[in-house]
Each structure stands twice: as C-alpha cells, then as structure tokens.
Coordinates of C-alpha atoms and ligand atoms in Angstrom, one line a residue:
Chain A
X1 CA 86.6 118.5 84.3
X2 CA 88.6 115.3 83.4
X3 CA 91.5 114.1 85.4
X4 CA 94.7 112.9 83.8
X5 CA 97.5 111.2 85.6
X6 CA 100.8 109.9 84.3
X7 CA 101.6 106.4 85.6
X8 CA 104.9 106.8 87.4
X9 CA 105.9 103.2 86.6
X10 CA 105.0 103.6 83.0
X11 CA 105.9 107.2 82.2
X12 CA 104.7 107.1 78.6
X13 CA 101.2 106.0 79.7
X14 CA 98.5 108.3 81.1
X15 CA 95.2 107.5 82.6
X16 CA 92.3 109.9 82.0
X17 CA 89.0 109.8 83.9
X18 CA 85.9 111.5 82.7
X19 CA 82.6 111.6 84.5
X20 CA 79.2 112.0 82.9
X21 CA 75.7 112.6 84.3
X22 CA 72.3 112.6 82.7
X23 CA 73.5 110.0 80.2
X24 CA 70.9 108.9 77.7
X25 CA 72.7 106.4 75.6
X26 CA 74.2 104.0 78.1
X27 CA 73.0 100.9 76.2
X28 CA 74.6 102.1 73.0
X29 CA 77.8 102.9 74.8
X30 CA 78.0 99.6 76.5
X31 CA 77.4 97.8 73.2
X32 CA 80.2 99.8 71.5
X33 CA 82.5 99.0 74.3
X34 CA 81.7 95.3 74.1
X35 CA 82.4 95.4 70.3
X36 CA 85.7 97.2 70.9
X37 CA 84.6 100.3 69.1
X38 CA 85.2 102.4 72.2
X39 CA 88.6 101.9 73.7
X40 CA 87.8 102.9 77.2
X41 CA 86.5 101.3 80.4
X42 CA 82.9 102.3 81.3
X43 CA 82.4 102.1 85.0
X44 CA 79.5 102.5 87.3
X45 CA 80.3 105.5 89.5
X46 CA 78.2 104.2 92.4
X47 CA 80.9 101.7 93.2
X48 CA 83.7 104.2 93.3
X49 CA 84.9 106.0 96.4
X50 CA 87.5 108.2 94.8
X51 CA 89.4 108.6 91.5
X52 CA 92.4 107.1 93.3
X53 CA 90.6 103.8 93.3
X54 CA 90.5 103.9 89.5
X55 CA 94.2 104.8 89.3
X56 CA 95.1 101.7 91.4
X57 CA 93.1 99.5 89.0
X58 CA 94.6 101.0 85.9
X59 CA 98.2 100.9 87.1
X60 CA 97.7 97.2 87.9
X61 CA 96.1 96.5 84.5
X62 CA 99.0 98.2 82.6
X63 CA 101.5 96.3 84.8
X64 CA 99.8 92.9 84.1
X65 CA 99.5 93.8 80.4
X66 CA 103.2 94.6 80.3
X67 CA 104.3 91.2 81.7
X68 CA 101.6 89.3 79.8
X69 CA 99.6 88.2 82.8
X70 CA 96.2 89.8 82.4
X71 CA 93.2 87.7 83.6
X72 CA 90.8 89.1 81.0
X73 CA 90.9 89.8 77.3
X74 CA 91.7 93.5 77.2
X75 CA 93.2 96.3 79.2
X76 CA 89.8 97.9 79.8
X77 CA 88.1 94.7 81.0
X78 CA 91.2 94.2 83.2
X79 CA 90.6 97.6 84.8
X80 CA 87.1 96.7 85.7
X81 CA 88.2 93.3 86.9
X82 CA 90.9 94.9 89.2
X83 CA 88.2 97.0 90.9
X84 CA 86.4 94.0 92.1
X85 CA 87.4 92.3 95.4
X86 CA 86.8 88.8 94.1
X87 CA 88.3 86.8 91.2
X88 CA 85.1 86.2 89.4
X89 CA 85.1 88.0 86.1
X90 CA 81.4 88.0 85.4
X91 CA 80.6 89.4 88.9
X92 CA 83.2 92.2 88.4
X93 CA 81.4 93.3 85.2
X94 CA 78.0 93.1 86.8
X95 CA 79.0 95.3 89.8
X96 CA 81.5 97.7 88.3
X97 CA 80.5 97.9 84.6
X98 CA 77.6 99.9 83.5
X99 CA 74.0 98.6 82.8
X100 CA 71.8 99.7 79.9
X101 CA 69.5 101.9 82.0
X102 CA 72.3 103.8 83.8
X103 CA 72.4 107.6 83.6
X104 CA 75.8 108.2 85.2
X105 CA 79.1 106.8 83.7
X106 CA 82.8 107.1 84.5
X107 CA 84.9 106.7 81.4
X108 CA 88.5 105.6 81.9
X109 CA 91.1 105.8 79.1
X110 CA 94.7 104.7 79.0
X111 CA 96.6 106.6 76.4
X112 CA 99.9 108.1 75.3
X113 CA 100.8 111.4 76.9
X114 CA 99.7 113.6 74.1
X115 CA 97.1 111.5 72.4
X116 CA 94.1 113.9 73.0
X117 CA 92.2 112.9 69.9
X118 CA 91.3 109.6 71.5
X119 CA 89.7 111.4 74.4
X120 CA 87.6 113.7 72.3
X121 CA 86.4 110.8 70.2
X122 CA 84.9 109.3 73.3
X123 CA 83.4 112.5 74.7
X124 CA 81.5 113.1 71.5
X125 CA 80.0 109.6 71.7
X126 CA 78.5 110.2 75.2
X127 CA 75.1 111.8 75.2
X128 CA 75.3 113.3 78.6
X129 CA 76.6 116.2 80.7
X130 CA 80.3 116.0 81.8
X131 CA 80.9 116.9 85.4
X132 CA 84.2 117.2 87.4
X133 CA 85.7 113.8 88.2
X134 CA 86.1 114.7 91.8
X135 CA 82.3 114.7 92.1
X136 CA 82.4 110.9 91.9
X137 CA 82.5 110.8 95.7
X138 CA 79.0 112.3 95.8
X139 CA 77.7 109.5 93.6
X140 CA 79.1 106.6 95.7
X141 CA 76.7 104.1 97.1
X142 CA 78.6 103.8 100.4
X143 CA 76.4 101.0 101.9
X144 CA 76.8 98.9 98.7
X145 CA 80.5 99.4 98.6
X146 CA 81.0 98.4 102.2
X147 CA 78.9 95.3 101.7
X148 CA 80.6 94.2 98.5
X149 CA 84.2 94.7 99.8
X150 CA 83.1 93.3 103.2
X151 CA 84.5 96.3 105.1
X152 CA 84.3 95.8 108.9
X153 CA 83.4 98.6 111.3
X154 CA 86.7 98.0 113.1
X155 CA 88.6 98.5 109.9
X156 CA 87.1 102.0 109.5
X157 CA 88.7 102.9 112.8
X158 CA 92.2 102.6 111.4
X159 CA 91.7 104.2 108.1
X160 CA 89.3 105.6 105.5
X161 CA 86.8 103.7 103.4
X162 CA 89.1 104.4 100.4
X163 CA 92.1 102.8 102.3
X164 CA 90.0 99.7 103.0
X165 CA 88.8 99.4 99.4
X166 CA 92.3 100.0 97.8
X167 CA 93.9 97.5 100.1
X168 CA 91.4 94.8 99.1
X169 CA 92.0 95.5 95.4
X170 CA 95.8 95.4 95.7
X171 CA 95.9 92.2 97.7
X172 CA 93.1 90.0 96.2
X173 CA 95.5 87.8 94.2
X174 CA 96.9 86.2 97.4
X175 CA 93.8 85.9 99.4
Chain B
X1 CA 110.4 97.9 82.4
X2 CA 110.5 101.2 84.1
X3 CA 111.0 99.9 87.6
X4 CA 114.8 100.3 87.8
X5 CA 114.5 103.9 86.7
X6 CA 111.7 104.5 89.0
X7 CA 113.5 103.2 92.1
X8 CA 116.5 105.5 91.8
X9 CA 119.2 105.8 94.4
X10 CA 118.0 109.2 95.6
X11 CA 114.8 107.7 96.8
X12 CA 116.6 104.9 98.8
X13 CA 116.0 105.3 102.5
X14 CA 117.2 101.9 103.8
X15 CA 119.4 99.2 102.3
X16 CA 118.9 96.1 104.4
X17 CA 120.2 92.5 104.0
X18 CA 116.9 91.3 102.5
X19 CA 115.2 94.4 101.1
X20 CA 115.7 97.9 99.9
X21 CA 113.2 100.5 101.1
X22 CA 112.5 103.6 99.0
X23 CA 110.4 106.7 99.4
X24 CA 108.5 107.8 96.3
X25 CA 105.4 109.3 95.0
X26 CA 103.0 106.7 93.6
X27 CA 99.8 107.7 91.8
X28 CA 100.1 111.1 93.4
X29 CA 100.5 109.9 97.0
X30 CA 103.5 109.6 99.2
X31 CA 104.5 105.9 99.2
X32 CA 107.1 103.5 100.5
X33 CA 108.4 100.9 98.1
X34 CA 109.9 97.7 99.6
X35 CA 112.0 95.8 97.1
X36 CA 113.2 92.3 98.0
X37 CA 116.2 91.6 95.8
X38 CA 117.7 88.3 94.9
X39 CA 120.4 86.9 97.2
X40 CA 123.3 85.4 95.2
X41 CA 124.4 83.0 98.0
X42 CA 121.1 81.2 97.7
X43 CA 120.1 78.8 95.0
X44 CA 118.1 80.9 92.5
X45 CA 114.9 78.7 92.6
X46 CA 114.9 78.5 96.4
X47 CA 115.6 82.2 96.6
X48 CA 112.7 83.0 94.3
X49 CA 110.4 80.8 96.4
X50 CA 111.5 82.4 99.7
X51 CA 111.3 85.9 98.4
X52 CA 107.9 85.3 96.9
X53 CA 106.7 83.8 100.2
X54 CA 107.9 86.8 102.2
X55 CA 106.2 89.2 99.9
X56 CA 102.8 87.3 100.0
X57 CA 103.1 86.9 103.8
X58 CA 103.7 90.6 104.3
X59 CA 100.7 91.4 102.1
X60 CA 98.4 88.9 103.8
X61 CA 99.2 89.8 107.3
X62 CA 98.8 93.5 106.5
X63 CA 95.2 92.9 105.3
X64 CA 94.4 90.6 108.2
X65 CA 95.5 93.3 110.7
X66 CA 93.6 96.1 108.9
X67 CA 90.4 94.0 108.9
X68 CA 90.8 93.8 112.7
X69 CA 91.3 97.5 113.1
X70 CA 95.1 97.3 113.8
X71 CA 97.0 100.2 112.3
X72 CA 99.3 99.0 109.5
X73 CA 100.1 100.8 106.2
X74 CA 97.7 100.5 103.3
X75 CA 99.0 98.3 100.4
X76 CA 98.7 100.2 97.1
X77 CA 100.3 97.7 94.6
X78 CA 102.3 94.5 94.6
X79 CA 104.6 93.5 91.8
X80 CA 105.2 89.8 92.3
X81 CA 107.7 89.8 89.4
X82 CA 110.2 92.2 90.9
X83 CA 109.0 91.5 94.5
X84 CA 108.1 95.1 95.3
X85 CA 105.4 96.2 97.7
X86 CA 104.1 99.7 97.3
X87 CA 102.7 100.9 100.7
X88 CA 101.2 104.0 102.1
X89 CA 103.9 106.2 103.6
X90 CA 103.1 107.0 107.2
X91 CA 104.1 110.6 106.9
X92 CA 105.5 112.5 109.8
X93 CA 106.2 109.4 111.7
X94 CA 109.2 108.1 113.5
X95 CA 110.2 104.7 114.7
X96 CA 109.5 103.8 118.3
X97 CA 113.2 103.0 118.5
X98 CA 114.1 106.6 117.5
X99 CA 111.5 108.0 119.8
X100 CA 112.7 106.1 122.9
X101 CA 116.3 107.1 122.1
X102 CA 115.4 110.8 121.7
X103 CA 113.2 111.2 124.7
X104 CA 114.6 112.6 128.0
X105 CA 114.5 110.5 131.2
X106 CA 112.2 113.1 132.8
X107 CA 109.4 112.1 130.3
X108 CA 109.2 108.7 132.0
X109 CA 105.4 108.9 132.1
X110 CA 105.1 109.3 128.4
X111 CA 107.5 106.3 127.8
X112 CA 105.4 104.2 130.2
X113 CA 102.2 105.1 128.4
X114 CA 103.8 104.3 125.0
X115 CA 105.0 100.9 126.3
X116 CA 101.5 100.1 127.5
X117 CA 100.2 101.1 124.1
X118 CA 102.7 98.8 122.3
X119 CA 101.6 95.9 124.6
X120 CA 97.9 96.6 123.7
X121 CA 98.4 96.6 120.0
X122 CA 100.5 93.4 120.1
X123 CA 97.8 91.7 122.1
X124 CA 95.3 92.7 119.5
X125 CA 97.5 91.4 116.8
X126 CA 98.1 88.1 118.6
X127 CA 94.3 87.7 119.2
X128 CA 94.0 87.7 115.4
X129 CA 96.6 84.9 115.4
X130 CA 99.1 87.0 113.5
X131 CA 102.7 86.2 114.6
X132 CA 104.9 89.1 113.5
X133 CA 108.2 87.2 113.4
X134 CA 110.5 90.2 113.6
X135 CA 109.3 92.4 116.5
X136 CA 111.7 95.2 117.2
X137 CA 111.1 98.9 118.1
X138 CA 112.3 99.8 114.5
X139 CA 109.3 97.9 113.2
X140 CA 106.8 100.1 115.0
X141 CA 106.1 103.6 113.8
X142 CA 104.7 106.4 115.9
X143 CA 102.4 108.8 114.0
X144 CA 102.1 112.1 115.7
X145 CA 98.6 113.5 115.4
X146 CA 98.7 117.0 114.0
X147 CA 95.7 118.0 116.2
X148 CA 96.9 116.8 119.5
X149 CA 100.6 116.1 120.2
X150 CA 99.6 113.9 123.1
X151 CA 97.5 111.8 120.9
X152 CA 99.8 109.3 119.2
X153 CA 99.0 106.4 116.9
X154 CA 101.1 103.3 116.7
X155 CA 101.5 101.6 113.3
X156 CA 103.1 98.2 112.9
X157 CA 105.3 97.5 109.8
X158 CA 107.6 94.9 108.3
X159 CA 105.5 91.7 108.2
X160 CA 107.9 89.8 105.9
X161 CA 108.5 87.1 108.5
X162 CA 105.0 86.9 109.8
X163 CA 102.7 83.9 109.8
X164 CA 99.4 82.7 111.2
X165 CA 99.3 80.6 114.3
X166 CA 97.0 80.3 117.3
X167 CA 99.7 78.6 119.5
X168 CA 100.6 80.4 122.7
X169 CA 104.2 79.1 122.2
X170 CA 104.5 81.1 118.9
X171 CA 103.1 84.2 120.5
X172 CA 105.4 83.8 123.5
X173 CA 108.4 83.5 121.2
X174 CA 107.3 86.6 119.3
X175 CA 107.3 88.5 122.6
X176 CA 110.7 86.9 123.6
X177 CA 112.2 88.2 120.4
X178 CA 110.9 91.6 121.2
X179 CA 112.2 91.5 124.7
X180 CA 115.7 90.6 123.6
X181 CA 115.7 93.3 120.9
X182 CA 114.1 95.9 123.2
X183 CA 116.5 95.5 126.1
X184 CA 119.6 95.4 123.9
X185 CA 118.6 98.5 121.9
X186 CA 117.4 100.4 124.9
X187 CA 119.6 99.8 128.0
X188 CA 118.0 99.9 131.4
X189 CA 114.5 99.7 130.2
X190 CA 113.3 96.6 132.2
X191 CA 110.6 98.7 133.8
X192 CA 109.4 99.8 130.5
X193 CA 109.2 96.3 129.1
X194 CA 107.4 95.1 132.2
X195 CA 104.8 97.9 131.5
X196 CA 104.5 96.6 127.9
X197 CA 103.7 93.2 129.2
X198 CA 101.2 94.6 131.6
X199 CA 99.5 96.3 128.7
X200 CA 99.5 93.1 126.7
X201 CA 98.2 91.0 129.6
X202 CA 95.4 93.5 130.3
X203 CA 94.2 93.5 126.7
X204 CA 94.0 89.9 125.7
X205 CA 92.0 87.2 127.3
X206 CA 94.4 84.6 126.0
X207 CA 97.4 86.3 127.6
X208 CA 98.0 84.0 130.6
X209 CA 99.0 81.1 128.3
X210 CA 101.2 83.3 126.3
X211 CA 103.0 84.8 129.3
X212 CA 103.5 81.4 130.7
X213 CA 105.1 80.3 127.4
X214 CA 107.2 83.5 127.4
X215 CA 108.5 82.5 130.9
X216 CA 109.4 79.0 129.7
X217 CA 111.2 80.4 126.6
X218 CA 113.2 82.8 128.8
X219 CA 114.2 79.9 131.1
X220 CA 115.3 77.9 128.1
X221 CA 117.3 80.9 126.8
X222 CA 119.0 81.3 130.1
X223 CA 119.9 77.6 130.4
X224 CA 121.3 77.6 126.9
X225 CA 123.4 80.7 127.6
X226 CA 124.7 79.0 130.9
X227 CA 125.8 75.9 128.9
X228 CA 127.1 77.7 125.9
Ligands
ATP1 N1 104.9 102.6 105.6 C1 106.0 103.3 106.0 N2 105.9 104.6 106.3 C2 106.9 105.3 106.8 N3 108.1 104.8 107.0 C3 108.3 103.5 106.7 C4 107.2 102.7 106.2 N4 107.7 101.4 106.0 C5 109.0 101.4 106.3 N5 109.4 102.7 106.8 C6 110.7 103.1 107.2 O1 111.7 102.2 106.6 C7 112.4 101.4 107.5 C8 112.6 100.0 107.0 O2 111.4 99.4 106.7 P1 111.1 97.8 107.0 O3 111.2 97.6 108.4 O4 109.8 97.5 106.4 O5 112.2 97.1 106.1 P2 113.5 96.3 106.6 O6 113.7 96.5 108.1 O7 114.6 96.6 105.7 O8 113.1 94.9 106.4 P3 113.8 93.6 107.0 O9 113.7 93.8 108.5 O10 113.0 92.5 106.4 O11 115.2 93.7 106.5 C9 111.5 101.5 108.8 O12 112.2 101.3 110.0 C10 110.9 102.9 108.7 O13 111.8 103.8 109.2
MG2 MG1 112.5 96.5 109.7

C-alpha cells in the first residue's frame, strides 16, 4: 500500500508515502500536525501528479535541512513548501496542505530505515481507508495543477505533466 | 555529506575542464549529475561566483526552453553548495557528433534531414532569446524513438555558458561558434551546414538579421586570420 524509498544522497533516510481515502478526521489531523504531534507532512492529493513529485520535494527538504538552509520551520513544512512553484509560504500551505473538510490525504514521513513504529503511529491516527500510493494519479486535479504551475501547452509537447511540474519545483529558487 | 560517496568513480562518464558528468540513479530514475568543481588556478571567491553563475544559468535556460516546448533534459534537483545539477538522463541517446561520425555517406538524405532539424530547433531557441554559448554537435543529443526508428527527437544540453539576449549579433555569434566546431569536427560537411542554416532561416521570422550578422562575423574572422 505505502511506498518507501531510500534517499540515495542520504542513505540513512527513507521517505514513506501513505494515501488515505474516506478520511473523517482531517481537521483533527491537521491540528495535530500544526501542534507537532504528528511528525509527517499532510498533503492534498489533488495537487499531486505522481509519488515522484513528493520524492523530489522530500529530497530537497532533507538537503536544505542538512546544510541549515530551510525556508520554513520544520522538515515537514519544508516538503509542502517545496511542492509549490512560488516562494510564498502561506500560499504553499493553502494549495498543498490539507483543509479541514478534506476526505483524501497523502501522508509523507521521513524516517530512519527501520523505524517502522513511527509509521504505524500515524496510520492508527487516520480515520480513513488506506489505498495504494500509486492511485494518487487518479485523484489529481489536472486542470488546477496546470493552472497553478502555469504549464503551457507547448511545454506538454516536449514532456509529460510530471516533467513540467518537477522542473518548476527544482528550479524555483533561481527564477 | 553523502555526495562524495554518491558520486563515485564508477559512475563518471566524462571528466571535463569545468565539470564532471556522472550517470546515476536518483530517486529511482536514471539521471545525469553534472558537478562543477573548483578550479585551483582561479581566486576562490571569483571561482565560486563564476561556478554559481554557470549553474544558475544552466538551470534557468533549461526551464526557459522547456516552457517554449524545446526538448531539453528535466531538472530534478540542484545543489548550489556543491554545484551539482541532477538531470533526467536521455536514455538510449547518442550525441549528434557521434551520430554523424558513425553514419555512412550513402545515408546522405538522413544527414540532411538531421541538419535541417538542428537548424529548426536552434531557431526556436533563439526566438526565445536563449543564446546557448557553446554550440557543438556534442551538446545535442539524438533520442531514437522506440516506436519508429525514423522518428528522432533532438535534445539540447550543456547550457552552462548560456544567457538571454535578443540581439541578432549574439545569435549570429552563437551560429558562428557552431559553424567552426561543426566543420572542424566533421570534415567536408559544408553542404550539411548550409542545410542547417536553411532550416534555421525557414523557421524563424527574425532569421534575416541573424544571418546577416553571421556573415559579418565570418568576414571579421577571415580578416583576423589573414592578419594573424
Ligand atoms: N541529460 C543527459 N542525458 C544523456 N546524456 C547526457 C546528458 N547530459 C550530458 N550527457 C552526456 O554527457 C556529455 C557531457 O555533458 P555536458 O555537455 O553537459 O558537459 P560538458 O561538456 O563536460 O560541459 P562543459 O562543456 O561545460 O565542459 C554529453 O556529451 C553527453 O554525452
Ligand atoms: Mg558538452
């Protein structure tokens, strides 16, 4: 169901993605995340094209944390910030974070290779049904994504939507 | 930092004067890592500044080209501390240079078609005011379609010396640099390069001014070589 990937540049860190549907306690989860009780990023799946997009954001967050150059206060807020094409933190949270009424949630956790306790702690908190992470593509709001990242029709001729999104995320610091 | 471990020697595919290029898997995808290392002969502060500029220029031009629908590799990650760019690997590709060198004379038609294609993509790039700065046939990749071997896709790479300019002179010099490199790497290809320029001229409305500048730069080059 979940998807775990070791970060090649930080071999002792892994990123796990878990996707939930029919979630009934989004407001409570969001509150817990704000208070730091949940150590994970709670992401709105409608803004995700593919799990690879999350890996790109997580790798960049861990990198910036390692060199002490994060733009936000925690690793998890940094992941959400990295997903956004702009440098406005509040906007990133509005678009990529979850809202109280949401019923789908992508949970992203960065952990040590064999720290599985951490993961199960989070799964038990979510009142919802876990579905395969790969299904995130069926929840994407393609039109919204294209609009937010300002993807041009020409651009889609030379690559996929995922390519366009990832390229924006990776290059936003120098734009 | 794990980077030195990650970029091991076995992954090195090219050691250049300015950069090392590695092939590696990144977040599960085939990737190319371009690392710009410090140059000892330069003052450290100046070196850092130049290296940083090349890295940002490369990244900026790539995005600008992609937005205009010009095939260039996707940027996955940039480390501005170690000056590394992580790019999509164009798998199953070969450089235009290797392709031209490998092809038999009898396939002249294919070479002409390729030259025209190169002219077209460069016209498109110049129309976006991207000046490549290092146009050679090694900085163009040919991605062979798995579906149709006659359907090839050109991909531009190596934008470290690129910049933004709308001046026909800058575009003309860009083409002049390519002409020099082209004719010295591939002897007796004047016909081919002429076809490339035809492709360029036919695809850009702004081409007359650029070609005029190219002619001027050629003339200057010739005069200089007669004097020197
Ligand atoms: N995205 C890519 N996909 C596949 N192969 C690549 C890619 N980028 C580079 N290469 C290969 O690596 C070689 C060198 O890359 P590149 O031209 O970017 O660096 P360089 O020539 O060393 O840089 P410089 O010209 O600044 O010294 C290319 O000629 C090509 O064969
Ligand atoms: Mg090169």
